[in-house]
Amino acid sequence: MRILLVEDDHLLARTMLDMLREDQNTVDWIDDGQKALNALADEHFDLVILDLTLPRVDGLDIVRRSRQQGNQTPIIILTARADLDEKLQGLDSGADDYLTKPFAMAELKARIRAVTRRGWAESPSAGIRVGCLTLNPDTGNLTIGHDSVTLPRSELQILHYLMRHPDQVATRRRLEEQLYGWEPGAESNALEVHVHHLRRRIGKTAIRTLRGVGYLLDSEAASKEPKG
């Protein structure tokens, strides 16, 4: 993989560079927030490992601005900010995972494997596939094993996002953005209703609830056709 490492702690960055390159990755190291934004705009990366406290541009701003510009490169935040609110803020901004300092390099490697693992394939002909689910985002057609159904727009928006990020937490705010744009919808329970309908279609265990945070598409459960 080609990885962008954004870290202004030079000692830590050199340790991480050695570890990442041992696994045959190509790593670009940047210690400045504005330079990181420029690199993300001009170059292609398979993964971003991002500190939050950076010169010139804060890491959260990098995540937000990258996502607003349509950049969907997986992002792992590394930071000493350990408060739950900080973690939720990072995930709500569009990061895929969050690891607090100090951390074990073995855990970072595991997080990298998790966010870069793709249990789906996306192409105009194949659509997105997770387990026995295949979704065509252009037509809204969902195939579940040997059965097919055309999803309503709201269910399509939610499932499309979950299938593009299997086994990763999707916060309520992130899913509401898929439905309403940047402003949340007026109906506070609308998201729960749409998820309930999706569960009836694809199986109750395929979409897990993380109370107070959001939802997660379980790729293992999605590999089993729903009963009944």
Coordinates of N, CA and C in Angstrom, one line a residue:
M1 N 0.8 -1.2 0.0 CA 0.0 0.0 0.0 C 0.9 1.3 0.0
R2 N 0.3 2.3 -0.5 CA 0.9 3.6 -0.3 C 0.2 4.3 0.8
I3 N 0.9 4.7 1.9 CA 0.4 5.2 3.1 C 0.9 6.7 3.3
L4 N 0.0 7.6 3.7 CA 0.4 8.9 4.1 C 0.4 9.0 5.6
L5 N 1.6 9.2 6.2 CA 1.7 9.3 7.6 C 1.9 10.8 7.9
V6 N 0.9 11.3 8.7 CA 1.0 12.7 9.1 C 1.2 12.8 10.6
E7 N 2.4 13.1 11.0 CA 2.8 13.1 12.4 C 3.9 14.0 12.7
D8 N 3.7 15.0 13.7 CA 4.8 16.0 13.9 C 5.8 15.6 15.0
D9 N 5.5 14.4 15.7 CA 6.5 13.9 16.6 C 7.5 13.1 15.8
H10 N 8.7 13.6 15.6 CA 9.6 13.0 14.7 C 10.1 11.7 15.2
L11 N 10.3 11.5 16.5 CA 10.8 10.2 17.0 C 9.8 9.1 16.8
L12 N 8.5 9.4 17.1 CA 7.4 8.5 16.9 C 7.3 8.2 15.4
A13 N 7.3 9.2 14.6 CA 7.2 9.0 13.1 C 8.3 8.1 12.6
R14 N 9.5 8.2 13.0 CA 10.6 7.4 12.5 C 10.3 5.9 12.9
T15 N 9.9 5.7 14.1 CA 9.5 4.3 14.6 C 8.4 3.7 13.7
M16 N 7.4 4.5 13.4 CA 6.3 4.1 12.6 C 6.7 3.8 11.2
L17 N 7.6 4.7 10.7 CA 8.1 4.5 9.3 C 8.8 3.1 9.2
D18 N 9.7 2.8 10.1 CA 10.4 1.5 10.1 C 9.4 0.4 10.1
M19 N 8.4 0.5 11.0 CA 7.4 -0.6 11.1 C 6.6 -0.8 9.8
L20 N 6.1 0.3 9.3 CA 5.3 0.3 8.1 C 6.0 -0.2 6.9
R21 N 7.3 0.2 6.8 CA 8.1 -0.2 5.6 C 8.5 -1.6 5.7
E22 N 8.7 -2.1 6.9 CA 9.0 -3.6 7.1 C 7.9 -4.5 6.4
D23 N 6.7 -4.0 6.4 CA 5.6 -4.7 5.8 C 5.4 -4.4 4.3
Q24 N 6.5 -3.8 3.7 CA 6.5 -3.6 2.3 C 5.5 -2.5 1.8
N25 N 5.3 -1.6 2.7 CA 4.4 -0.4 2.3 C 5.3 0.7 1.8
T26 N 4.8 1.5 0.9 CA 5.4 2.8 0.6 C 4.8 3.9 1.4
V27 N 5.7 4.6 2.2 CA 5.2 5.6 3.2 C 5.7 7.0 2.9
D28 N 4.8 7.9 2.7 CA 5.1 9.3 2.6 C 4.9 10.0 4.0
W29 N 5.9 10.6 4.6 CA 5.8 11.2 5.9 C 5.7 12.7 5.8
I30 N 4.7 13.3 6.4 CA 4.5 14.8 6.5 C 4.2 15.2 7.9
D31 N 4.8 16.3 8.3 CA 4.7 16.8 9.7 C 3.9 18.1 9.8
D32 N 3.1 18.4 8.8 CA 2.5 19.7 8.7 C 1.1 19.5 8.1
G33 N 0.1 20.1 8.8 CA -1.3 19.9 8.4 C -1.6 20.4 7.0
Q34 N -1.1 21.6 6.6 CA -1.4 22.2 5.3 C -0.8 21.3 4.2
K35 N 0.4 20.9 4.5 CA 1.1 20.0 3.5 C 0.3 18.7 3.3
A36 N -0.2 18.2 4.4 CA -1.0 17.0 4.3 C -2.3 17.2 3.4
L37 N -3.0 18.3 3.6 CA -4.1 18.6 2.8 C -3.7 18.7 1.3
N38 N -2.6 19.4 1.0 CA -2.1 19.5 -0.4 C -1.8 18.1 -1.0
A39 N -1.2 17.2 -0.1 CA -0.8 15.9 -0.6 C -2.1 15.1 -0.9
L40 N -3.1 15.2 -0.1 CA -4.3 14.5 -0.3 C -5.1 15.0 -1.5
A41 N -4.9 16.2 -1.8 CA -5.6 16.8 -3.0 C -4.9 16.4 -4.3
D42 N -3.6 16.2 -4.2 CA -2.8 16.0 -5.4 C -2.4 14.6 -5.7
E43 N -2.4 13.7 -4.7 CA -1.8 12.3 -4.8 C -2.9 11.3 -4.4
H44 N -2.7 10.1 -4.8 CA -3.5 9.0 -4.4 C -2.8 8.2 -3.3
F45 N -3.5 7.9 -2.2 CA -3.0 7.0 -1.1 C -4.1 5.9 -0.8
D46 N -3.6 4.8 -0.3 CA -4.5 3.7 0.1 C -4.9 3.9 1.6
L47 N -4.2 4.7 2.3 CA -4.5 4.8 3.8 C -3.8 6.1 4.3
V48 N -4.5 6.8 5.2 CA -3.9 7.9 5.9 C -3.8 7.6 7.4
I49 N -2.7 7.8 8.0 CA -2.5 7.7 9.5 C -2.2 9.1 9.9
L50 N -3.1 9.6 10.8 CA -3.2 11.1 11.0 C -3.2 11.5 12.4
D51 N -2.2 12.3 12.8 CA -2.2 12.9 14.2 C -3.2 14.1 14.1
L52 N -3.7 14.5 15.3 CA -4.7 15.6 15.3 C -4.0 16.9 15.6
T53 N -3.1 17.0 16.5 CA -2.4 18.2 16.8 C -1.3 18.5 15.9
L54 N -1.5 19.3 14.9 CA -0.5 19.5 13.8 C -0.3 21.0 13.6
P55 N 0.9 21.4 13.1 CA 1.1 22.8 12.7 C 0.1 23.2 11.6
R56 N -0.4 24.4 11.6 CA -1.1 25.1 10.6 C -2.6 24.6 10.4
V57 N -2.8 23.3 10.2 CA -4.1 22.8 10.1 C -4.3 21.6 11.0
D58 N -5.4 21.7 11.9 CA -5.7 20.6 12.8 C -6.1 19.4 12.1
G59 N -5.8 18.2 12.7 CA -6.2 16.9 12.0 C -7.6 16.8 11.7
L60 N -8.5 17.2 12.7 CA -10.0 17.1 12.4 C -10.4 17.9 11.2
D61 N -9.8 19.1 11.0 CA -10.1 19.9 9.8 C -9.6 19.2 8.6
I62 N -8.5 18.4 8.6 CA -8.1 17.7 7.5 C -9.1 16.6 7.1
V63 N -9.6 15.9 8.1 CA -10.6 14.9 7.9 C -11.8 15.5 7.3
R64 N -12.4 16.5 7.9 CA -13.6 17.1 7.4 C -13.5 17.6 6.0
R65 N -12.4 18.4 5.7 CA -12.2 19.0 4.4 C -12.0 17.9 3.3
S66 N -11.3 16.9 3.7 CA -11.0 15.8 2.7 C -12.3 15.1 2.3
R67 N -13.2 14.8 3.3 CA -14.5 14.2 3.1 C -15.4 15.1 2.3
Q68 N -15.4 16.3 2.6 CA -16.2 17.3 1.8 C -15.8 17.4 0.4
Q69 N -14.5 17.1 0.1 CA -14.0 17.2 -1.3 C -14.2 15.8 -2.0
G70 N -14.8 14.8 -1.3 CA -15.1 13.6 -1.9 C -14.0 12.5 -1.7
N71 N -13.0 12.8 -1.0 CA -11.9 11.9 -0.8 C -12.3 10.8 0.2
Q72 N -12.4 9.5 -0.2 CA -12.8 8.5 0.7 C -11.7 7.5 1.1
T73 N -10.4 8.0 1.0 CA -9.3 7.2 1.5 C -9.5 6.9 3.0
P74 N -9.3 5.6 3.4 CA -9.4 5.3 4.8 C -8.5 6.1 5.7
I75 N -9.0 6.6 6.8 CA -8.2 7.4 7.7 C -8.2 6.8 9.2
I76 N -7.0 6.6 9.7 CA -6.9 6.2 11.1 C -6.3 7.4 11.9
I77 N -7.0 7.9 12.9 CA -6.5 9.0 13.7 C -5.7 8.4 14.8
L78 N -4.5 9.0 15.0 CA -3.6 8.7 16.2 C -3.5 10.0 17.0
T79 N -3.8 9.9 18.3 CA -3.7 11.2 19.0 C -3.7 10.9 20.5
A80 N -3.2 11.8 21.3 CA -3.2 11.8 22.7 C -4.5 12.2 23.3
R81 N -5.4 12.7 22.5 CA -6.7 13.2 23.0 C -7.6 11.9 23.2
A82 N -7.8 11.6 24.5 CA -8.4 10.3 24.8 C -9.9 10.4 25.3
D83 N -10.4 11.6 25.4 CA -11.8 11.8 25.8 C -12.8 11.2 24.8
L84 N -13.9 10.6 25.3 CA -14.9 10.1 24.4 C -15.4 11.1 23.4
D85 N -15.7 12.3 23.9 CA -16.2 13.4 23.0 C -15.2 13.6 21.8
E86 N -13.9 13.6 22.1 CA -12.9 13.7 21.1 C -13.0 12.6 20.1
K87 N -13.1 11.4 20.6 CA -13.2 10.2 19.7 C -14.4 10.3 18.8
L88 N -15.6 10.6 19.4 CA -16.8 10.7 18.6 C -16.7 11.8 17.6
Q89 N -16.0 12.9 18.0 CA -15.8 14.0 17.0 C -15.0 13.6 15.8
G90 N -14.0 12.8 16.1 CA -13.1 12.3 15.0 C -13.9 11.4 14.1
L91 N -14.7 10.5 14.7 CA -15.5 9.6 13.8 C -16.6 10.3 13.1
D92 N -17.2 11.3 13.7 CA -18.3 12.0 13.1 C -17.7 12.9 11.9
S93 N -16.4 13.3 12.0 CA -15.8 14.0 11.0 C -15.5 13.2 9.7
G94 N -15.5 11.9 9.9 CA -15.3 11.0 8.7 C -14.2 10.0 8.8
A95 N -13.5 10.0 10.0 CA -12.4 9.1 10.2 C -13.0 7.7 10.3
D96 N -12.1 6.7 9.9 CA -12.6 5.3 9.9 C -12.2 4.6 11.2
D97 N -11.2 5.1 11.9 CA -10.8 4.5 13.2 C -10.0 5.5 14.0
Y98 N -9.8 5.2 15.3 CA -9.2 6.2 16.2 C -8.4 5.4 17.2
L99 N -7.1 5.7 17.3 CA -6.2 5.0 18.3 C -5.5 6.1 19.1
T100 N -5.6 5.9 20.4 CA -5.0 6.9 21.3 C -3.6 6.5 21.7
K101 N -2.8 7.5 21.9 CA -1.4 7.3 22.3 C -1.3 7.3 23.8
P102 N -0.4 6.5 24.4 CA 0.5 5.6 23.7 C -0.2 4.3 23.2
F103 N 0.4 3.7 22.2 CA -0.3 2.5 21.6 C 0.8 1.5 21.2
A104 N 0.4 0.2 21.1 CA 1.3 -0.8 20.7 C 1.3 -0.9 19.2
M105 N 2.5 -1.1 18.6 CA 2.6 -1.1 17.1 C 1.7 -2.3 16.6
A106 N 1.7 -3.4 17.4 CA 0.9 -4.6 16.9 C -0.6 -4.2 16.8
E107 N -1.1 -3.3 17.7 CA -2.5 -2.9 17.6 C -2.7 -2.0 16.4
L108 N -1.7 -1.1 16.1 CA -1.9 -0.3 14.9 C -1.9 -1.1 13.7
K109 N -1.1 -2.2 13.6 CA -1.1 -3.1 12.4 C -2.5 -3.7 12.3
A110 N -3.1 -4.1 13.4 CA -4.4 -4.8 13.4 C -5.4 -3.8 12.9
R111 N -5.3 -2.5 13.4 CA -6.3 -1.5 12.9 C -6.1 -1.2 11.4
I112 N -4.9 -1.2 10.9 CA -4.7 -1.0 9.5 C -5.3 -2.2 8.7
R113 N -5.1 -3.4 9.2 CA -5.7 -4.5 8.4 C -7.2 -4.4 8.4
A114 N -7.8 -3.9 9.5 CA -9.3 -3.8 9.6 C -9.8 -2.8 8.7
V115 N -9.2 -1.6 8.6 CA -9.8 -0.5 7.8 C -9.5 -0.7 6.3
T116 N -8.5 -1.4 6.0 CA -8.1 -1.6 4.6 C -8.7 -2.9 4.0
R117 N -9.2 -3.8 4.9 CA -9.9 -5.0 4.4 C -11.1 -4.7 3.7
R118 N -11.3 -5.2 2.5 CA -12.5 -4.9 1.8 C -13.3 -6.2 1.5
G119 N -14.4 -6.3 2.3 CA -15.3 -7.5 2.1 C -16.2 -7.2 1.0
W120 N -16.0 -6.2 0.2 CA -16.9 -5.9 -0.9 C -16.1 -5.6 -2.2
A121 N -16.8 -5.7 -3.3 CA -16.2 -5.4 -4.6 C -17.1 -4.4 -5.3
E122 N -16.6 -3.3 -5.8 CA -17.5 -2.3 -6.4 C -17.1 -2.1 -7.9
S123 N -18.0 -2.3 -8.8 CA -17.8 -1.9 -10.2 C -19.1 -1.7 -10.8
P124 N -19.2 -1.1 -12.0 CA -20.5 -0.8 -12.6 C -21.3 -2.1 -12.8
S125 N -20.6 -3.2 -13.1 CA -21.4 -4.4 -13.4 C -21.7 -5.3 -12.2
A126 N -20.7 -5.3 -11.3 CA -20.9 -6.2 -10.1 C -21.6 -5.5 -8.9
G127 N -21.6 -4.2 -8.9 CA -22.1 -3.5 -7.7 C -21.2 -3.7 -6.5
I128 N -21.8 -3.6 -5.3 CA -21.1 -3.7 -4.1 C -21.5 -5.1 -3.5
R129 N -20.6 -5.9 -3.0 CA -20.9 -7.2 -2.5 C -20.3 -7.3 -1.1
V130 N -21.2 -7.7 -0.1 CA -20.8 -8.1 1.2 C -21.5 -9.3 1.6
G131 N -20.8 -10.4 1.8 CA -21.5 -11.7 2.1 C -22.4 -12.1 1.0
C132 N -23.7 -12.4 1.3 CA -24.7 -12.8 0.3 C -25.4 -11.6 -0.2
L133 N -25.0 -10.4 0.2 CA -25.7 -9.1 -0.2 C -24.9 -8.5 -1.4
T134 N -25.7 -8.2 -2.5 CA -25.1 -7.5 -3.6 C -26.0 -6.3 -3.9
L135 N -25.4 -5.1 -3.9 CA -26.2 -3.8 -4.1 C -25.8 -3.1 -5.3
N136 N -26.7 -2.7 -6.2 CA -26.4 -1.9 -7.3 C -26.8 -0.5 -6.9
P137 N -25.9 0.5 -6.6 CA -26.3 1.8 -6.1 C -27.0 2.6 -7.2
D138 N -26.8 2.3 -8.5 CA -27.4 3.1 -9.5 C -28.9 2.8 -9.7
T139 N -29.3 1.5 -9.5 CA -30.7 1.1 -9.7 C -31.4 0.9 -8.4
G140 N -30.6 0.8 -7.3 CA -31.3 0.5 -6.0 C -31.6 -1.0 -5.8
N141 N -31.2 -1.8 -6.8 CA -31.5 -3.2 -6.7 C -30.6 -4.0 -5.7
L142 N -31.2 -4.6 -4.7 CA -30.5 -5.4 -3.7 C -30.8 -6.9 -3.9
T143 N -29.7 -7.7 -4.1 CA -29.8 -9.1 -4.2 C -29.4 -9.8 -2.9
I144 N -30.3 -10.6 -2.4 CA -30.0 -11.3 -1.1 C -30.0 -12.8 -1.4
G145 N -28.8 -13.4 -1.6 CA -28.8 -14.8 -2.1 C -29.4 -14.9 -3.5
H146 N -30.6 -15.5 -3.6 CA -31.2 -15.7 -4.9 C -32.4 -14.8 -5.0
D147 N -32.7 -13.9 -4.0 CA -33.9 -13.0 -4.1 C -33.4 -11.6 -4.3
S148 N -34.3 -10.8 -5.0 CA -34.0 -9.4 -5.3 C -35.1 -8.5 -4.9
V149 N -34.7 -7.3 -4.6 CA -35.7 -6.3 -4.2 C -35.1 -4.9 -4.6
T150 N -36.0 -4.0 -5.0 CA -35.6 -2.6 -5.2 C -35.8 -1.8 -4.0
L151 N -34.8 -1.2 -3.4 CA -34.9 -0.5 -2.2 C -35.4 0.9 -2.4
P152 N -36.2 1.4 -1.4 CA -36.6 2.9 -1.4 C -35.3 3.7 -1.2
R153 N -35.3 4.9 -1.6 CA -34.2 5.8 -1.6 C -33.5 5.8 -0.3
S154 N -34.2 6.0 0.8 CA -33.6 6.2 2.1 C -32.9 4.9 2.6
E155 N -33.5 3.8 2.4 CA -32.8 2.5 2.7 C -31.6 2.3 1.9
L156 N -31.7 2.7 0.6 CA -30.5 2.5 -0.3 C -29.4 3.4 0.2
Q157 N -29.6 4.6 0.6 CA -28.6 5.5 1.0 C -27.8 4.9 2.2
I158 N -28.6 4.4 3.2 CA -28.0 3.9 4.4 C -27.2 2.6 4.1
L159 N -27.9 1.7 3.4 CA -27.2 0.4 3.1 C -26.0 0.6 2.3
H160 N -26.0 1.5 1.3 CA -24.9 1.8 0.5 C -23.7 2.2 1.3
Y161 N -23.9 3.1 2.3 CA -22.8 3.5 3.1 C -22.3 2.3 4.0
L162 N -23.2 1.6 4.6 CA -22.8 0.5 5.5 C -22.0 -0.6 4.7
M163 N -22.4 -0.9 3.4 CA -21.8 -1.9 2.7 C -20.4 -1.4 2.1
R164 N -20.2 -0.1 2.0 CA -18.9 0.4 1.6 C -17.9 0.4 2.8
H165 N -18.5 0.3 4.0 CA -17.6 0.3 5.2 C -18.0 -0.9 6.1
P166 N -17.9 -2.1 5.7 CA -18.3 -3.3 6.5 C -17.4 -3.4 7.7
D167 N -18.1 -3.9 8.8 CA -17.4 -4.1 10.1 C -16.7 -2.8 10.7
Q168 N -17.3 -1.7 10.2 CA -16.8 -0.4 10.8 C -18.0 0.4 11.3
V169 N -17.8 1.1 12.4 CA -18.9 1.9 13.0 C -19.3 3.0 12.1
A170 N -20.6 3.1 11.8 CA -21.1 4.3 11.2 C -21.9 5.1 12.2
T171 N -21.5 6.3 12.5 CA -22.2 7.1 13.5 C -23.5 7.5 13.0
R172 N -24.4 7.9 13.9 CA -25.7 8.4 13.5 C -25.6 9.6 12.6
R173 N -24.7 10.5 13.0 CA -24.6 11.7 12.2 C -24.1 11.4 10.8
R174 N -23.2 10.5 10.7 CA -22.7 10.1 9.3 C -23.9 9.5 8.5
L175 N -24.7 8.7 9.1 CA -25.8 8.1 8.3 C -26.9 9.1 8.0
E176 N -27.1 10.0 8.9 CA -28.1 11.0 8.7 C -27.6 12.0 7.6
E177 N -26.3 12.1 7.4 CA -25.8 12.9 6.3 C -26.1 12.3 5.0
Q178 N -26.1 10.9 5.0 CA -26.4 10.2 3.7 C -27.9 10.5 3.3
L179 N -28.8 10.7 4.4 CA -30.2 10.9 4.1 C -30.5 12.3 3.8
Y180 N -29.9 13.3 4.6 CA -30.4 14.7 4.5 C -29.3 15.7 4.1
G181 N -28.1 15.2 3.8 CA -27.0 16.2 3.6 C -26.4 16.6 4.9
W182 N -25.9 17.8 5.0 CA -25.2 18.2 6.3 C -26.1 18.5 7.4
E183 N -27.4 18.8 7.1 CA -28.3 19.1 8.2 C -29.1 17.9 8.6
P184 N -29.3 17.5 9.9 CA -30.0 16.3 10.2 C -31.5 16.5 9.9
G185 N -32.2 15.4 9.7 CA -33.6 15.4 9.3 C -34.5 15.8 10.5
A186 N -35.7 16.3 10.2 CA -36.5 16.8 11.3 C -37.1 15.6 12.1
E187 N -37.2 14.4 11.5 CA -37.8 13.3 12.2 C -36.7 12.6 13.0
S188 N -36.7 12.7 14.3 CA -35.6 12.2 15.1 C -35.5 10.7 15.1
N189 N -36.6 9.9 14.8 CA -36.6 8.5 14.8 C -36.5 7.9 13.4
A190 N -36.4 8.7 12.4 CA -36.5 8.3 11.0 C -35.4 7.3 10.7
L191 N -34.1 7.5 11.2 CA -33.0 6.6 11.0 C -33.3 5.2 11.5
E192 N -33.9 5.2 12.8 CA -34.2 3.9 13.4 C -35.2 3.1 12.6
V193 N -36.2 3.8 12.0 CA -37.3 3.2 11.2 C -36.7 2.6 10.0
H194 N -35.8 3.3 9.3 CA -35.2 2.8 8.0 C -34.3 1.6 8.3
V195 N -33.5 1.6 9.4 CA -32.7 0.5 9.8 C -33.6 -0.7 10.2
H196 N -34.7 -0.5 10.8 CA -35.6 -1.6 11.1 C -36.1 -2.3 9.9
H197 N -36.4 -1.5 8.9 CA -36.9 -2.0 7.6 C -35.8 -2.8 6.9
L198 N -34.6 -2.3 7.0 CA -33.4 -3.0 6.4 C -33.2 -4.3 7.0
R199 N -33.3 -4.3 8.4 CA -33.1 -5.6 9.1 C -34.1 -6.7 8.7
R200 N -35.3 -6.2 8.4 CA -36.4 -7.2 8.0 C -36.0 -7.8 6.6
R201 N -35.3 -7.0 5.8 CA -34.9 -7.5 4.5 C -33.7 -8.4 4.6
I202 N -32.6 -8.0 5.3 CA -31.3 -8.7 5.2 C -31.0 -9.5 6.4
G203 N -31.8 -9.5 7.5 CA -31.6 -10.3 8.7 C -31.3 -9.4 9.9
K204 N -31.9 -9.7 11.0 CA -31.8 -8.9 12.2 C -30.4 -8.7 12.7
T205 N -29.5 -9.7 12.5 CA -28.2 -9.7 13.1 C -27.2 -9.0 12.1
A206 N -27.6 -8.8 10.9 CA -26.6 -8.2 9.9 C -26.2 -6.8 10.3
I207 N -27.2 -6.0 10.8 CA -26.9 -4.6 11.2 C -26.9 -4.6 12.7
R208 N -25.8 -4.3 13.3 CA -25.7 -4.2 14.8 C -25.8 -2.8 15.3
T209 N -26.4 -2.6 16.4 CA -26.6 -1.3 17.0 C -25.5 -1.1 18.1
L210 N -24.7 0.0 18.0 CA -23.8 0.3 19.1 C -24.4 1.5 19.8
R211 N -25.0 1.2 20.9 CA -25.9 2.1 21.6 C -25.2 3.4 21.9
G212 N -25.9 4.5 21.5 CA -25.3 5.8 21.7 C -24.3 6.3 20.7
V213 N -23.9 5.4 19.8 CA -22.9 5.8 18.8 C -23.5 5.6 17.4
G214 N -23.9 4.4 17.0 CA -24.4 4.3 15.6 C -24.6 2.8 15.3
Y215 N -24.3 2.4 14.0 CA -24.6 1.1 13.5 C -23.4 0.5 12.8
L216 N -23.4 -0.8 12.7 CA -22.3 -1.5 12.0 C -22.9 -2.7 11.2
L217 N -22.4 -2.8 10.0 CA -22.8 -4.0 9.1 C -21.8 -5.1 9.4
D218 N -22.3 -6.2 10.0 CA -21.5 -7.4 10.3 C -21.4 -8.2 9.1
S219 N -20.2 -8.3 8.5 CA -20.0 -9.0 7.3 C -20.2 -10.5 7.5
E220 N -19.8 -11.0 8.7 CA -20.1 -12.5 8.9 C -21.5 -12.8 8.9
A221 N -22.3 -12.0 9.6 CA -23.8 -12.2 9.7 C -24.4 -12.0 8.3
A222 N -23.8 -11.0 7.5 CA -24.4 -10.8 6.2 C -24.1 -11.9 5.2
S223 N -23.2 -12.8 5.6 CA -22.9 -14.0 4.7 C -24.0 -15.1 4.8
K224 N -24.9 -14.9 5.8 CA -26.0 -15.9 6.0 C -27.3 -15.3 5.5
E225 N -28.0 -16.1 4.6 CA -29.2 -15.6 4.1 C -30.3 -15.5 5.3
P226 N -31.1 -14.5 5.3 CA -32.1 -14.3 6.4 C -33.1 -15.5 6.3
K227 N -33.6 -15.9 7.4 CA -34.6 -17.0 7.5 C -36.0 -16.4 7.4
G228 N -36.9 -17.2 6.7 CA -38.3 -16.8 6.6 C -38.5 -15.8 5.5

